């Protein structure tokens, strides 16, 4: 069995970004990915927020048109609330292209990526293991770290559209379809993303059936102008896990619970946490000082999400359409619209934690 400095498990954006950063520091890094093709098994919608696009060099050629307009709907779909930003707030990525780009960057930096290799591997082992293997992380269990227990489960259809109209992000709050979360249509004029997610223990029917019901009831749904691709999977919404590092390894991305508890957005956290994880891992491997790992403190990161965790609890309490309709009565007021705009268009992001080493 080959021995390397770091084995990164999972070739999503978090894993590839961490591997690239460690390889740039001069470490021998191998990425193990059980999928044989990064273009299959995609689980994320691919929504990049403004702060990510400003702080990271996201390749423009893999991004759709900018979205400034968001429309929020109650269960009845009557009296929606529209909020429009003066800035470009969201861009939806072609995630197959994004993964190919991230793979090329990691490889160019010197990381070796092995597709079709499951963890634990009989081919390679490392001095340190980084779990970037998703919401139900095998690495977390094997290292005795915390695991995600609060999950949404989602499904989505993606297809090209004919274009026209203002790029818009439609969000429907209906606990009959998406208990504890929402259903959505993102139409940027190039592609449409139609999906929903909810708490699995409260879903009233299988996800494909709920998605068909949503499609049938949503007005003016864009028609496919090409093949329809389907994706889905679990989304952790319990906040950053408390114990995400030990002397044998650490967790990044969904494996660490690095997803906004309220919006369930995970691309910004995965990139920021990957950079931080690579810094801490590099210092630990160079010094051998386990105290370095204390900087990678999930409890401290989690504390920055107290308000979002409270709002997640509030959203989970909306159990019937009447409660959702009542909430929209408040949302239609000027303070309600202002609060919605702050949540959707705010400058906050996953905490930028400096490497205090």
Short mmCIF file of N, CA, C and O in Angstrom, two decimals, residues 30 46 61 72-73 184 278 325:
data_model
loop_
_atom_site.label_atom_id
_atom_site.label_comp_id
_atom_site.label_asym_id
_atom_site.label_seq_id
_atom_site.Cartn_x
_atom_site.Cartn_y
_atom_site.Cartn_z
N UNK A 30 -3.19 12.56 -2.35
CA UNK A 30 -4.00 11.71 -3.22
C UNK A 30 -5.46 11.90 -2.86
O UNK A 30 -5.83 11.89 -1.68
N UNK A 46 -25.96 24.25 -7.47
CA UNK A 46 -24.87 25.02 -8.07
C UNK A 46 -25.06 26.52 -7.99
O UNK A 46 -24.56 27.25 -8.85
N UNK A 61 -16.96 31.10 -17.51
CA UNK A 61 -17.54 30.31 -18.61
C UNK A 61 -18.46 29.21 -18.13
O UNK A 61 -19.25 28.67 -18.91
N UNK A 72 -41.02 35.20 -3.61
CA UNK A 72 -41.40 34.27 -2.55
C UNK A 72 -42.91 34.05 -2.60
O UNK A 72 -43.68 35.01 -2.64
N UNK A 73 -43.34 32.78 -2.55
CA UNK A 73 -44.75 32.43 -2.68
C UNK A 73 -45.24 31.68 -1.45
O UNK A 73 -44.55 30.79 -0.93
N UNK A 184 -38.51 25.20 -5.29
CA UNK A 184 -37.89 26.31 -6.02
C UNK A 184 -37.92 26.09 -7.53
O UNK A 184 -37.98 24.96 -8.02
N UNK A 278 -6.83 23.43 4.79
CA UNK A 278 -5.51 23.20 4.20
C UNK A 278 -4.42 23.91 4.99
O UNK A 278 -3.31 23.38 5.16
N UNK A 325 -49.29 30.78 5.29
CA UNK A 325 -50.02 31.94 4.76
C UNK A 325 -49.98 33.10 5.76
O UNK A 325 -49.84 34.27 5.38
#
